[in-house]
Amino acid sequence: MRKMKKKNYLILLLCIIILSLCLFVYNYQLINGDVLPYNIYIGPVNVSKLSREDANEKILEYVNRKYQQQIILKYKSKEYYINLKELITFDKEKSINEALNIKKGEFFFKSFFLDFFEIRKLINLPLYVKLNDQYFNSIVNKIENEICIQPQNAKFIIKENKIQIVGDKEGTKIDEELLKKNILNKIFEKQIIIEIPILTIKPFYTKEKLQQMNIKYEIASFSTKFNLNQIERSNNLKLASERLNGTIIAPMEIFSFNETVGERTKERGYLAAPIYFNNEISQSTGGGVCQISTTLYNLVLLTDLEVVERHHHSMPVGYVPPGRDATVSYDSLDLKFKNNTGNYLVLFAEVKNNSIIMKFYSSERMKKKVDIISEIITTTPPSKILKDDYNLEMGKMRIEEGRPGCKVKVWKIINNNGKIEKKLISTDIYKPLNTIVYVGKKIVNPSLGIENNKNNNKELPSNIDSELSNE
């Protein structure tokens, strides 16, 4: 009987000890639930058995020291110094949470013994970093502008009335992904020096690709004339034609005038010249470019290409018959067409003397002849408007002749090996360009030499109904 009681006492004592131990371990884990495991590093920082707050503080001290560093990017003899603080953000919270999750994923007795008796194996967790993409891209763009070169496409030129090919040139650019990787790999080093990785960029059009196009025949041409005395307008015509010259248009490609020529701004060399605005002639940057788009439009019609987008002026122009003009405005009105010939087309454009000359070349001759006819349906005579001119002496008059408005149909006559086809291209309505009579208002005092001149000429924005040429 006594042995039985003694055995029961021992069992009870053992249960009490086990229960006490469990309560001790449970309370220990509860109290230290926000304490990081033993023998753990976050990045290069030892955060073993620190509370969340203490670990955060210790990592912050390290981060602040790192923020004093600069990253040195090297390319040959050039060096670029980058502020680490502006480029990198350290994500302390993510790393600390990952460290705490180690204990949460373990059986609590195992976690207790590993940490209490300090027998846990070394754990290295990353100190997570984020790259400031916007700052990184600005750095890359700045450095590329200094050390890299743009690839140059091979191009067609006409020399001594023969098609020739000017060879391509490879370009270079920074390997952004590799540079990012190298920066992140070295971010914890005491001195961060990185060689800038460079990629070689091949041009889109190589000499071999142009040779395969087999361009050799002129298939269509068209020209218009302009007034060389309009210096600013002539400048704009030359700039726009240079952007078009040598353009290669692939089969089924849709060509965009605005995308090819680009925006017509002062920064790109364009000057203020006459345009149409509110049924009158005004000044705007890039004035005259519509004669370039109009010349191209007529070339497109003669080549029998598919016109995707085209807009006529509000009033008739003087350099093509009514209905055969094409106005453009960079942000709203475009001239687009599709190369439906089945072959590559090369556009040559030049301003020579007082002419704008455009030609299409291809690998095959055109098998059809195309004529364009403008049919005037109705006309509207211009009105006369009187305007004061304070640059013109009192009693004198100056007249700017207008042009009649009209409704016009434009037809395409196609002769394909003797088979004649007539197609309606467009029906356009033009307002008349008013005749303006300028009345002199300038008063001159012969004895004092004083002039009364009140004219204020203001330039209009360039994104309005477009240009004309007064021949």
mmCIF file of C-alpha atoms in Angstrom, residues 125-271:
data_model
loop_
_atom_site.group_PDB
_atom_site.id
_atom_site.type_symbol
_atom_site.label_atom_id
_atom_site.label_comp_id
_atom_site.label_asym_id
_atom_site.label_seq_id
_atom_site.Cartn_x
_atom_site.Cartn_y
_atom_site.Cartn_z
ATOM 1 C CA LEU A 125 19.134 36.709 -43.733
ATOM 2 C CA PRO A 126 19.283 39.414 -46.426
ATOM 3 C CA LEU A 127 18.824 43.069 -45.584
ATOM 4 C CA TYR A 128 16.361 43.810 -48.365
ATOM 5 C CA VAL A 129 17.038 46.779 -50.615
ATOM 6 C CA LYS A 130 14.963 48.631 -53.202
ATOM 7 C CA LEU A 131 16.366 50.537 -56.149
ATOM 8 C CA ASN A 132 14.938 53.967 -56.947
ATOM 9 C CA ASP A 133 14.117 53.280 -60.611
ATOM 10 C CA GLN A 134 13.424 56.912 -61.481
ATOM 11 C CA TYR A 135 16.780 58.085 -60.101
ATOM 12 C CA PHE A 136 18.560 55.101 -61.658
ATOM 13 C CA ASN A 137 17.069 55.843 -65.093
ATOM 14 C CA SER A 138 18.072 59.509 -64.855
ATOM 15 C CA ILE A 139 21.655 58.470 -64.054
ATOM 16 C CA VAL A 140 21.740 55.985 -66.933
ATOM 17 C CA ASN A 141 20.344 58.549 -69.397
ATOM 18 C CA LYS A 142 22.891 61.156 -68.325
ATOM 19 C CA ILE A 143 25.843 58.767 -68.623
ATOM 20 C CA GLU A 144 24.620 57.310 -71.931
ATOM 21 C CA ASN A 145 24.502 60.818 -73.416
ATOM 22 C CA GLU A 146 28.205 61.162 -72.604
ATOM 23 C CA ILE A 147 29.686 57.763 -73.393
ATOM 24 C CA CYS A 148 27.303 55.965 -75.761
ATOM 25 C CA ILE A 149 26.559 56.440 -79.442
ATOM 26 C CA GLN A 150 23.345 55.872 -81.354
ATOM 27 C CA PRO A 151 23.351 53.199 -84.049
ATOM 28 C CA GLN A 152 23.147 54.597 -87.559
ATOM 29 C CA ASN A 153 21.005 52.867 -90.150
ATOM 30 C CA ALA A 154 22.364 52.179 -93.561
ATOM 31 C CA LYS A 155 20.648 54.501 -96.030
ATOM 32 C CA PHE A 156 19.967 54.980 -99.700
ATOM 33 C CA ILE A 157 21.283 58.055 -101.489
ATOM 34 C CA ILE A 158 21.131 59.229 -105.073
ATOM 35 C CA LYS A 159 24.513 60.095 -106.530
ATOM 36 C CA GLU A 160 24.969 60.924 -110.202
ATOM 37 C CA ASN A 161 21.409 59.721 -110.801
ATOM 38 C CA LYS A 162 22.237 56.289 -109.382
ATOM 39 C CA ILE A 163 21.039 54.608 -106.187
ATOM 40 C CA GLN A 164 23.859 54.015 -103.727
ATOM 41 C CA ILE A 165 23.977 52.623 -100.169
ATOM 42 C CA VAL A 166 25.777 54.309 -97.279
ATOM 43 C CA GLY A 167 26.832 51.674 -94.733
ATOM 44 C CA ASP A 168 25.452 51.284 -91.204
ATOM 45 C CA LYS A 169 27.251 51.907 -87.901
ATOM 46 C CA GLU A 170 26.756 49.998 -84.659
ATOM 47 C CA GLY A 171 25.799 51.876 -81.502
ATOM 48 C CA THR A 172 26.258 51.313 -77.774
ATOM 49 C CA LYS A 173 24.083 51.500 -74.687
ATOM 50 C CA ILE A 174 24.378 50.692 -70.990
ATOM 51 C CA ASP A 175 23.289 47.204 -69.954
ATOM 52 C CA GLU A 176 20.802 48.456 -67.366
ATOM 53 C CA GLU A 177 19.800 45.071 -65.934
ATOM 54 C CA LEU A 178 23.407 43.959 -65.426
ATOM 55 C CA LEU A 179 24.303 47.341 -63.890
ATOM 56 C CA LYS A 180 21.402 47.007 -61.429
ATOM 57 C CA LYS A 181 22.495 43.481 -60.538
ATOM 58 C CA ASN A 182 26.112 44.566 -59.977
ATOM 59 C CA ILE A 183 25.062 47.470 -57.759
ATOM 60 C CA LEU A 184 22.850 45.247 -55.575
ATOM 61 C CA ASN A 185 25.566 42.567 -55.344
ATOM 62 C CA LYS A 186 28.151 45.073 -54.095
ATOM 63 C CA ILE A 187 25.909 47.276 -51.992
ATOM 64 C CA PHE A 188 27.264 45.959 -48.654
ATOM 65 C CA GLU A 189 30.933 46.357 -49.573
ATOM 66 C CA LYS A 190 33.013 49.022 -47.868
ATOM 67 C CA GLN A 191 33.960 50.561 -51.218
ATOM 68 C CA ILE A 192 31.511 50.260 -54.099
ATOM 69 C CA ILE A 193 33.276 50.558 -57.441
ATOM 70 C CA ILE A 194 31.481 49.182 -60.494
ATOM 71 C CA GLU A 195 32.506 49.017 -64.150
ATOM 72 C CA ILE A 196 29.652 50.194 -66.364
ATOM 73 C CA PRO A 197 28.572 47.277 -68.586
ATOM 74 C CA ILE A 198 28.076 48.236 -72.239
ATOM 75 C CA LEU A 199 25.973 46.541 -74.894
ATOM 76 C CA THR A 200 26.526 46.796 -78.639
ATOM 77 C CA ILE A 201 23.392 47.824 -80.545
ATOM 78 C CA LYS A 202 22.924 46.889 -84.166
ATOM 79 C CA PRO A 203 20.989 49.343 -86.372
ATOM 80 C CA PHE A 204 17.567 48.322 -87.642
ATOM 81 C CA TYR A 205 18.588 48.749 -91.264
ATOM 82 C CA THR A 206 21.975 47.207 -92.066
ATOM 83 C CA LYS A 207 23.790 47.462 -95.373
ATOM 84 C CA GLU A 208 22.979 43.814 -96.073
ATOM 85 C CA LYS A 209 19.269 44.377 -95.443
ATOM 86 C CA LEU A 210 19.202 47.323 -97.863
ATOM 87 C CA GLN A 211 21.010 45.290 -100.502
ATOM 88 C CA GLN A 212 18.328 42.598 -100.217
ATOM 89 C CA MET A 213 15.627 45.193 -100.990
ATOM 90 C CA ASN A 214 17.056 45.494 -104.527
ATOM 91 C CA ILE A 215 15.922 49.136 -104.895
ATOM 92 C CA LYS A 216 16.735 50.371 -108.420
ATOM 93 C CA TYR A 217 13.732 51.980 -110.195
ATOM 94 C CA GLU A 218 12.132 55.395 -109.890
ATOM 95 C CA ILE A 219 8.405 54.633 -109.983
ATOM 96 C CA ALA A 220 6.811 58.070 -109.406
ATOM 97 C CA SER A 221 7.730 61.723 -108.854
ATOM 98 C CA PHE A 222 5.996 64.996 -108.041
ATOM 99 C CA SER A 223 7.129 68.562 -107.388
ATOM 100 C CA THR A 224 5.749 71.911 -106.290
ATOM 101 C CA LYS A 225 7.245 75.401 -106.393
ATOM 102 C CA PHE A 226 7.624 78.003 -103.636
ATOM 103 C CA ASN A 227 8.746 81.582 -103.185
ATOM 104 C CA LEU A 228 12.445 81.766 -102.292
ATOM 105 C CA ASN A 229 11.976 85.312 -101.009
ATOM 106 C CA GLN A 230 10.006 83.932 -98.046
ATOM 107 C CA ILE A 231 13.174 83.121 -96.075
ATOM 108 C CA GLU A 232 11.548 81.718 -92.935
ATOM 109 C CA ARG A 233 9.145 79.553 -94.893
ATOM 110 C CA SER A 234 11.966 78.260 -97.116
ATOM 111 C CA ASN A 235 13.892 77.263 -93.987
ATOM 112 C CA ASN A 236 10.935 75.234 -92.728
ATOM 113 C CA LEU A 237 10.527 73.490 -96.078
ATOM 114 C CA LYS A 238 14.173 72.404 -96.077
ATOM 115 C CA LEU A 239 14.048 71.100 -92.501
ATOM 116 C CA ALA A 240 10.948 69.005 -93.105
ATOM 117 C CA SER A 241 12.176 67.607 -96.437
ATOM 118 C CA GLU A 242 15.474 66.557 -94.840
ATOM 119 C CA ARG A 243 13.533 64.521 -92.262
ATOM 120 C CA LEU A 244 11.681 62.721 -95.067
ATOM 121 C CA ASN A 245 14.629 62.137 -97.362
ATOM 122 C CA GLY A 246 15.725 58.503 -97.534
ATOM 123 C CA THR A 247 12.747 57.150 -95.573
ATOM 124 C CA ILE A 248 12.233 53.428 -96.111
ATOM 125 C CA ILE A 249 8.634 52.204 -96.070
ATOM 126 C CA ALA A 250 8.186 48.444 -95.707
ATOM 127 C CA PRO A 251 5.407 46.507 -97.459
ATOM 128 C CA MET A 252 2.054 47.052 -95.669
ATOM 129 C CA GLU A 253 3.660 49.595 -93.328
ATOM 130 C CA ILE A 254 1.526 52.642 -92.483
ATOM 131 C CA PHE A 255 3.596 55.800 -92.892
ATOM 132 C CA SER A 256 2.876 58.789 -90.618
ATOM 133 C CA PHE A 257 4.040 62.248 -91.661
ATOM 134 C CA ASN A 258 4.008 63.594 -88.090
ATOM 135 C CA GLU A 259 5.949 60.652 -86.679
ATOM 136 C CA THR A 260 8.574 60.884 -89.415
ATOM 137 C CA VAL A 261 9.055 64.655 -89.533
ATOM 138 C CA GLY A 262 8.508 65.241 -85.815
ATOM 139 C CA GLU A 263 7.220 68.293 -84.006
ATOM 140 C CA ARG A 264 7.787 71.652 -85.654
ATOM 141 C CA THR A 265 9.267 73.809 -82.866
ATOM 142 C CA LYS A 266 11.730 76.673 -82.471
ATOM 143 C CA GLU A 267 14.072 74.316 -80.606
ATOM 144 C CA ARG A 268 14.279 72.155 -83.717
ATOM 145 C CA GLY A 269 15.065 75.114 -85.960
ATOM 146 C CA TYR A 270 11.621 75.975 -87.326
ATOM 147 C CA LEU A 271 10.713 79.632 -87.824
#
